[in-house]
Short mmCIF file of C-alpha atoms in Angstrom, two decimals:
data_model
loop_
_atom_site.label_atom_id
_atom_site.label_comp_id
_atom_site.label_asym_id
_atom_site.label_seq_id
_atom_site.Cartn_x
_atom_site.Cartn_y
_atom_site.Cartn_z
CA MET A 19 -63.53 -42.08 23.87
CA ASP A 20 -67.09 -40.74 24.01
CA HIS A 21 -69.80 -43.12 23.87
CA ALA A 22 -73.35 -42.46 22.34
CA PRO A 23 -76.20 -43.40 24.67
CA MET A 24 -77.97 -46.81 24.19
CA THR A 25 -80.88 -46.08 21.74
CA MET A 26 -83.70 -47.94 20.25
CA ALA A 27 -82.66 -48.49 16.29
CA LYS A 28 -84.68 -46.33 14.07
CA SER A 29 -84.90 -49.40 11.66
CA MET A 30 -87.02 -51.57 14.04
CA ALA A 31 -90.48 -52.07 12.13
CA PRO A 32 -93.10 -49.97 13.39
CA GLY A 33 -95.80 -51.93 14.98
CA ALA A 34 -93.56 -55.09 15.42
CA THR A 35 -94.36 -57.27 18.14
CA GLN A 36 -91.19 -58.07 20.07
CA ASN A 37 -90.98 -61.31 22.51
CA LEU A 38 -87.85 -59.65 24.01
CA GLU A 39 -88.11 -57.01 26.43
CA LEU A 40 -84.64 -55.73 27.56
CA THR A 41 -84.76 -55.70 31.50
CA SER A 42 -82.82 -53.20 33.54
CA GLU A 43 -80.24 -55.82 34.52
CA MET A 44 -79.62 -56.38 30.68
CA ASP A 45 -79.50 -52.74 30.12
CA ASP A 46 -77.02 -52.51 33.05
CA VAL A 47 -74.71 -55.25 31.46
CA ILE A 48 -74.68 -53.38 28.03
CA LYS A 49 -73.71 -50.10 29.83
CA ARG A 50 -71.00 -51.80 31.62
CA ILE A 51 -69.58 -53.49 28.14
CA GLN A 52 -70.01 -50.10 26.58
CA VAL A 53 -67.83 -48.25 28.81
CA SER A 54 -65.10 -50.80 28.40
CA LYS A 55 -61.74 -48.97 26.91
CA ASN A 56 -61.72 -51.06 23.71
CA VAL A 57 -65.48 -51.02 22.92
CA ALA A 58 -66.61 -49.31 19.66
CA GLY A 59 -70.21 -50.04 19.99
CA VAL A 60 -72.63 -52.37 21.46
CA MET A 61 -75.82 -53.78 20.00
CA VAL A 62 -78.69 -56.12 20.34
CA ILE A 63 -80.51 -57.90 17.70
CA ASN A 64 -83.32 -60.22 17.30
CA ASN A 65 -82.56 -63.53 15.55
CA GLU A 66 -83.70 -62.17 12.33
CA GLY A 67 -81.11 -59.23 12.34
CA ILE A 68 -83.41 -56.54 13.32
CA PRO A 69 -81.70 -54.11 15.58
CA LEU A 70 -83.46 -53.84 19.16
CA LYS A 71 -80.79 -51.47 21.07
CA THR A 72 -77.73 -49.76 19.80
CA THR A 73 -74.77 -47.43 20.48
CA LEU A 74 -73.88 -47.15 16.93
CA ASP A 75 -75.27 -45.02 13.96
CA ASN A 76 -78.24 -46.60 12.31
CA SER A 77 -76.58 -47.57 9.04
CA THR A 78 -73.36 -49.45 10.87
CA THR A 79 -76.32 -51.23 13.06
CA VAL A 80 -78.14 -52.42 10.16
CA GLN A 81 -75.14 -53.35 8.30
CA TYR A 82 -73.74 -55.49 11.25
CA GLY A 83 -76.91 -56.63 12.41
CA GLY A 84 -77.88 -58.16 9.13
CA MET A 85 -74.71 -59.83 8.42
CA VAL A 86 -73.65 -60.89 11.88
CA SER A 87 -77.18 -62.63 12.45
CA GLN A 88 -76.58 -64.84 9.25
CA LEU A 89 -73.01 -65.44 10.73
CA ALA A 90 -74.38 -66.40 13.95
CA GLU A 91 -77.21 -68.68 12.32
CA ARG A 92 -74.52 -70.31 10.23
CA ALA A 93 -72.34 -71.09 13.10
CA LYS A 94 -75.14 -72.54 15.26
CA SER A 95 -75.90 -75.02 12.18
CA VAL A 96 -72.15 -75.91 11.88
CA ILE A 97 -71.79 -76.77 15.80
CA ARG A 98 -75.23 -78.68 15.54
CA ASP A 99 -74.02 -80.49 12.57
CA LEU A 100 -70.74 -81.71 14.15
CA ASP A 101 -72.52 -82.62 17.82
CA PRO A 102 -76.17 -82.47 17.95
CA THR A 103 -76.20 -82.15 21.87
CA ASN A 104 -73.79 -79.07 21.54
CA GLU A 105 -74.75 -75.66 21.12
CA LEU A 106 -73.01 -72.33 19.84
CA THR A 107 -72.67 -69.86 23.12
CA PHE A 108 -69.98 -67.35 21.80
CA LEU A 109 -68.22 -66.37 18.62
CA ARG A 110 -65.44 -64.20 18.20
CA VAL A 111 -64.31 -62.80 14.65
CA LYS A 112 -61.49 -60.61 14.22
CA SER A 113 -60.34 -58.67 11.27
CA MET A 114 -57.58 -56.24 11.01
CA LYS A 115 -59.45 -53.10 12.10
CA HIS A 116 -62.01 -54.75 14.32
CA GLU A 117 -63.07 -57.47 16.55
CA VAL A 118 -66.68 -58.61 16.67
CA LEU A 119 -67.53 -60.54 19.77
CA ILE A 120 -71.01 -62.69 19.22
CA ALA A 121 -73.21 -63.89 22.08
CA PRO A 122 -76.20 -65.55 20.62
CA ASP A 123 -79.12 -66.22 22.67
CA GLU A 124 -82.55 -68.04 22.20
CA ASP A 125 -84.13 -64.69 21.45
CA PHE A 126 -81.54 -62.19 20.64
CA VAL A 127 -77.85 -61.79 19.90
CA LEU A 128 -75.55 -59.46 21.60
CA ILE A 129 -72.83 -58.02 19.63
CA VAL A 130 -69.91 -56.12 20.88
CA LEU A 131 -67.57 -54.30 18.28
CA GLN A 132 -64.33 -53.21 19.44
CA ASP A 133 -60.73 -51.96 18.29
CA ALA A 134 -58.67 -55.02 16.92
CA GLY A 135 -55.48 -53.55 18.15
CA ALA A 136 -56.42 -52.84 21.25
CA ALA A 137 -58.45 -56.02 21.76
CA GLU A 138 -55.50 -58.02 22.97
#
């Protein structure tokens, strides 16, 4: 499978100040994930769903970024409501076509999209 190079997402607001700078170590981790056999794409979004880095096309990135950021925030809220001393560290959502792996952090969310059939 050919993987697109990691790019800055076109939808990132011009002139927007980002508190997050992706370090070379983070870039290396993203590249290692990207070349995994079952991975269809990797994206990093801020907590508002704005794409920071992606290997997917712009429309897919914007669609997943917006939806997944909302899902991650809701999941964080549920975990806090169940136990205020606990926090969400990872979320996995599997459909018939894809598996979405979501790793929320304080400043960003890492999203990995992979083939569901090959994810096992």
